[in-house]
């Protein structure tokens, strides 16, 4: 399968560059354009009719059009391009409308590279399945395709870990500052032992990395950063 061709749509130049760089760190994806408004995005998609864009990374809060308006215009024009919403919009009505307009994934800002990479990996696997030749043999194959997009449920966490605390621990690393288990514990309001369990889980899941912290007395302390 050829590389997935991506259009980044983000009005903030620094964020647009970050999303472009994130995308190009994931094997199998290539950025073919960057747009800063909804109208620029529509124009870019029209220009690339001969070599269509496969996936649009779409910010919803654009200066000229809401991202949902862009989605509506795409569908009205007959476009079947896939859309990954990259937005801070948390309104459930927006989420419902996004689903109804065929938005493939919904990624809330701010996010780590690991979360972003996970969305692209899931999309790539979903795309590989739906572009295969032939037809599905049974219901379970269709279920598997949809499950690829949804990802694992919260109950797949190891016993003793919960999703809410995991989000708090991950959030304590969101600014990319290396932090020890003790520092994370203080920020998250949990014990150091509990913080370390969550941090080690994130490392095993490739959502965080650990490294020695030098410059302190005694043995080097371990610190954690988002992957």
Short mmCIF file of C-alpha atoms in Angstrom, two decimals:
data_model
loop_
_atom_site.label_atom_id
_atom_site.label_comp_id
_atom_site.label_asym_id
_atom_site.label_seq_id
_atom_site.Cartn_x
_atom_site.Cartn_y
_atom_site.Cartn_z
CA UNK A 1 0.00 0.00 0.00
CA UNK A 2 1.27 3.49 -0.82
CA UNK A 3 1.83 6.17 1.80
CA UNK A 4 -1.24 7.85 3.27
CA UNK A 5 -1.42 11.39 1.84
CA UNK A 6 -2.29 13.91 4.56
CA UNK A 7 -3.53 17.52 4.51
CA UNK A 8 -2.96 19.42 7.77
CA UNK A 9 -5.58 22.11 8.49
CA UNK A 10 -4.68 24.28 11.49
CA UNK A 11 -4.86 28.08 11.83
CA UNK A 12 -2.00 28.42 14.35
CA UNK A 13 1.28 28.27 12.37
CA UNK A 14 3.28 26.69 15.22
CA UNK A 15 0.65 24.01 15.80
CA UNK A 16 0.35 23.38 12.06
CA UNK A 17 4.10 22.81 11.89
CA UNK A 18 3.97 20.55 14.96
CA UNK A 19 1.17 18.46 13.43
CA UNK A 20 3.10 18.22 10.16
CA UNK A 21 6.24 17.11 12.01
CA UNK A 22 4.29 14.61 14.13
CA UNK A 23 2.69 13.12 11.01
CA UNK A 24 5.98 12.70 9.20
CA UNK A 25 7.46 10.89 12.21
CA UNK A 26 4.95 8.09 11.64
CA UNK A 27 6.07 5.66 8.90
CA UNK A 28 3.59 5.32 6.06
CA UNK A 29 2.28 8.89 6.24
CA UNK A 30 3.31 11.89 4.14
CA UNK A 31 2.08 15.49 4.42
CA UNK A 32 1.17 16.87 0.99
CA UNK A 33 -0.11 20.25 2.15
CA UNK A 34 -0.86 22.61 5.02
CA UNK A 35 -3.86 24.97 5.15
CA UNK A 36 -4.65 27.62 7.76
CA UNK A 37 -8.32 28.28 6.94
CA UNK A 38 -11.32 26.25 5.85
CA UNK A 39 -11.35 27.85 2.41
CA UNK A 40 -7.65 27.12 1.94
CA UNK A 41 -8.36 23.50 2.84
CA UNK A 42 -11.18 23.21 0.29
CA UNK A 43 -9.00 24.80 -2.39
CA UNK A 44 -6.11 22.47 -1.60
CA UNK A 45 -8.35 19.42 -1.89
CA UNK A 46 -9.67 20.61 -5.26
CA UNK A 47 -6.15 21.22 -6.56
CA UNK A 48 -5.13 17.70 -5.69
CA UNK A 49 -7.95 15.98 -7.58
CA UNK A 50 -5.50 13.94 -9.67
CA UNK A 51 -3.60 12.76 -6.58
CA UNK A 52 -6.32 12.81 -3.91
CA UNK A 53 -5.65 13.44 -0.24
CA UNK A 54 -6.44 10.37 1.88
CA UNK A 55 -6.71 11.97 5.31
CA UNK A 56 -7.40 15.50 6.57
CA UNK A 57 -6.15 16.49 10.04
CA UNK A 58 -8.82 19.10 10.70
CA UNK A 59 -8.90 21.73 13.41
CA UNK A 60 -12.52 22.70 14.08
CA UNK A 61 -11.93 26.26 15.31
CA UNK A 62 -10.77 27.94 12.11
CA UNK A 63 -10.91 31.71 11.52
CA UNK A 64 -13.35 31.58 8.58
CA UNK A 65 -15.32 28.32 8.82
CA UNK A 66 -16.06 25.89 11.59
CA UNK A 67 -14.54 22.49 10.92
CA UNK A 68 -18.02 20.97 10.79
CA UNK A 69 -18.88 23.36 7.94
CA UNK A 70 -15.80 22.13 6.10
CA UNK A 71 -16.95 18.53 6.62
CA UNK A 72 -20.44 19.36 5.35
CA UNK A 73 -19.01 21.06 2.26
CA UNK A 74 -16.77 18.06 1.56
CA UNK A 75 -19.65 15.59 1.78
CA UNK A 76 -21.95 17.83 -0.28
CA UNK A 77 -19.27 17.92 -2.99
CA UNK A 78 -19.15 14.11 -2.97
CA UNK A 79 -15.74 13.86 -1.29
CA UNK A 80 -15.07 10.66 0.62
CA UNK A 81 -11.78 11.86 2.12
CA UNK A 82 -11.28 10.66 5.68
CA UNK A 83 -11.16 13.28 8.44
CA UNK A 84 -9.34 13.14 11.76
CA UNK A 85 -10.60 15.98 13.95
CA UNK A 86 -7.75 17.58 15.91
CA UNK A 87 -9.53 20.04 18.14
CA UNK A 88 -10.19 21.43 21.60
CA UNK A 89 -13.97 21.32 21.01
CA UNK A 90 -15.49 19.22 23.80
CA UNK A 91 -19.19 19.96 23.21
CA UNK A 92 -21.09 16.69 22.84
CA UNK A 93 -23.28 18.19 20.13
CA UNK A 94 -20.13 18.87 18.10
CA UNK A 95 -18.93 15.30 18.65
CA UNK A 96 -22.30 13.87 17.56
CA UNK A 97 -22.34 15.99 14.43
CA UNK A 98 -18.76 15.02 13.63
CA UNK A 99 -19.71 11.34 13.79
CA UNK A 100 -22.72 11.93 11.55
CA UNK A 101 -20.46 13.60 8.98
CA UNK A 102 -18.11 10.63 8.86
CA UNK A 103 -15.23 11.92 10.98
CA UNK A 104 -12.98 8.90 11.42
CA UNK A 105 -11.22 9.92 14.65
CA UNK A 106 -11.57 12.70 17.23
CA UNK A 107 -8.38 13.78 19.00
CA UNK A 108 -8.65 16.37 21.77
CA UNK A 109 -5.99 19.02 22.28
CA UNK A 110 -3.62 19.02 24.02
CA UNK A 111 -2.23 15.58 23.28
CA UNK A 112 1.07 13.73 23.31
CA UNK A 113 2.87 12.39 20.28
CA UNK A 114 2.09 8.86 21.50
CA UNK A 115 -1.66 9.56 21.43
CA UNK A 116 -1.37 11.10 17.98
CA UNK A 117 0.72 8.21 16.69
CA UNK A 118 -1.82 5.72 18.07
CA UNK A 119 -4.63 7.40 16.09
CA UNK A 120 -2.60 7.25 12.87
CA UNK A 121 -1.63 3.62 13.43
CA UNK A 122 -5.26 2.68 13.98
CA UNK A 123 -6.32 4.62 10.91
CA UNK A 124 -3.64 2.93 8.79
CA UNK A 125 -4.78 -0.52 9.92
CA UNK A 126 -8.43 0.35 9.29
CA UNK A 127 -7.53 1.68 5.83
CA UNK A 128 -5.58 -1.48 5.02
CA UNK A 129 -8.62 -3.58 5.85
CA UNK A 130 -11.26 -1.54 4.01
CA UNK A 131 -9.17 -1.18 0.84
CA UNK A 132 -8.60 -4.92 0.53
CA UNK A 133 -10.12 -6.70 -2.48
CA UNK A 134 -13.18 -8.93 -2.30
CA UNK A 135 -15.85 -8.95 0.38
CA UNK A 136 -16.15 -9.70 4.07
CA UNK A 137 -16.78 -13.32 4.91
CA UNK A 138 -18.66 -12.82 8.18
CA UNK A 139 -19.89 -10.29 10.73
CA UNK A 140 -16.78 -10.61 12.88
CA UNK A 141 -14.65 -9.13 10.08
CA UNK A 142 -16.80 -5.99 9.97
CA UNK A 143 -16.69 -5.82 13.76
CA UNK A 144 -12.90 -6.05 13.65
CA UNK A 145 -12.67 -3.09 11.24
CA UNK A 146 -14.76 -0.87 13.50
CA UNK A 147 -12.89 -2.09 16.58
CA UNK A 148 -9.62 -1.05 14.92
CA UNK A 149 -10.81 2.56 14.96
CA UNK A 150 -12.26 2.47 18.46
CA UNK A 151 -9.20 1.00 20.12
CA UNK A 152 -9.07 -1.00 23.37
CA UNK A 153 -11.63 -0.36 26.08
CA UNK A 154 -10.69 0.96 29.50
CA UNK A 155 -11.11 -2.50 31.07
CA UNK A 156 -7.97 -3.66 29.26
CA UNK A 157 -5.90 -1.73 31.81
CA UNK A 158 -4.03 -3.95 34.27
CA UNK A 159 -5.84 -4.76 37.50
CA UNK A 160 -5.55 -1.93 40.00
CA UNK A 161 -5.19 0.84 37.40
CA UNK A 162 -8.08 3.07 36.35
CA UNK A 163 -8.56 5.29 33.32
CA UNK A 164 -9.18 8.52 35.23
CA UNK A 165 -5.97 8.31 37.27
CA UNK A 166 -4.08 7.28 34.13
CA UNK A 167 -5.24 10.47 32.39
CA UNK A 168 -4.14 12.57 35.38
CA UNK A 169 -0.69 10.95 35.41
CA UNK A 170 -0.31 11.36 31.66
CA UNK A 171 -1.45 14.97 31.96
CA UNK A 172 1.33 15.63 34.48
CA UNK A 173 3.80 14.85 31.68
CA UNK A 174 2.01 16.89 29.01
CA UNK A 175 4.43 19.84 29.06
CA UNK A 176 7.31 17.48 28.15
CA UNK A 177 9.18 18.28 31.37
CA UNK A 178 10.98 15.22 32.71
CA UNK A 179 9.50 14.30 36.08
CA UNK A 180 10.30 11.71 38.73
CA UNK A 181 7.68 9.43 40.25
CA UNK A 182 7.71 11.62 43.38
CA UNK A 183 7.09 14.77 41.36
CA UNK A 184 4.25 13.12 39.42
CA UNK A 185 2.78 11.86 42.69
CA UNK A 186 2.71 15.42 44.05
CA UNK A 187 1.03 16.78 40.93
CA UNK A 188 -1.49 13.94 40.68
CA UNK A 189 -2.30 13.73 44.39
CA UNK A 190 -1.37 10.05 44.69
CA UNK A 191 1.35 8.09 46.44
CA UNK A 192 4.80 7.70 44.92
CA UNK A 193 4.34 3.92 44.62
CA UNK A 194 1.05 4.39 42.77
CA UNK A 195 2.55 7.03 40.49
CA UNK A 196 5.42 4.70 39.62
CA UNK A 197 2.98 1.88 38.72
CA UNK A 198 1.14 4.16 36.30
CA UNK A 199 4.37 5.56 34.87
CA UNK A 200 5.81 2.11 34.28
CA UNK A 201 2.56 1.08 32.58
CA UNK A 202 2.85 4.11 30.27
CA UNK A 203 6.44 3.14 29.46
CA UNK A 204 5.38 -0.43 28.64
CA UNK A 205 2.58 0.95 26.44
CA UNK A 206 5.11 3.21 24.65
CA UNK A 207 3.26 6.32 25.81
CA UNK A 208 6.15 7.47 28.01
CA UNK A 209 9.90 6.99 28.20
CA UNK A 210 12.17 6.79 31.21
CA UNK A 211 15.74 8.05 31.53
CA UNK A 212 18.25 8.62 34.35
CA UNK A 213 18.38 12.12 35.82
CA UNK A 214 21.92 13.19 36.58
CA UNK A 215 23.18 16.11 38.63
CA UNK A 216 21.68 15.03 41.95
CA UNK A 217 23.57 13.52 44.91
CA UNK A 218 23.81 9.75 45.06
CA UNK A 219 22.45 7.40 42.42
CA UNK A 220 20.81 8.97 39.36
CA UNK A 221 17.06 9.42 39.79
CA UNK A 222 14.71 8.06 37.10
CA UNK A 223 12.56 10.63 35.29
CA UNK A 224 9.71 10.16 32.84
CA UNK A 225 8.66 12.06 29.72
CA UNK A 226 5.84 11.58 27.18
CA UNK A 227 6.84 9.38 24.24
#
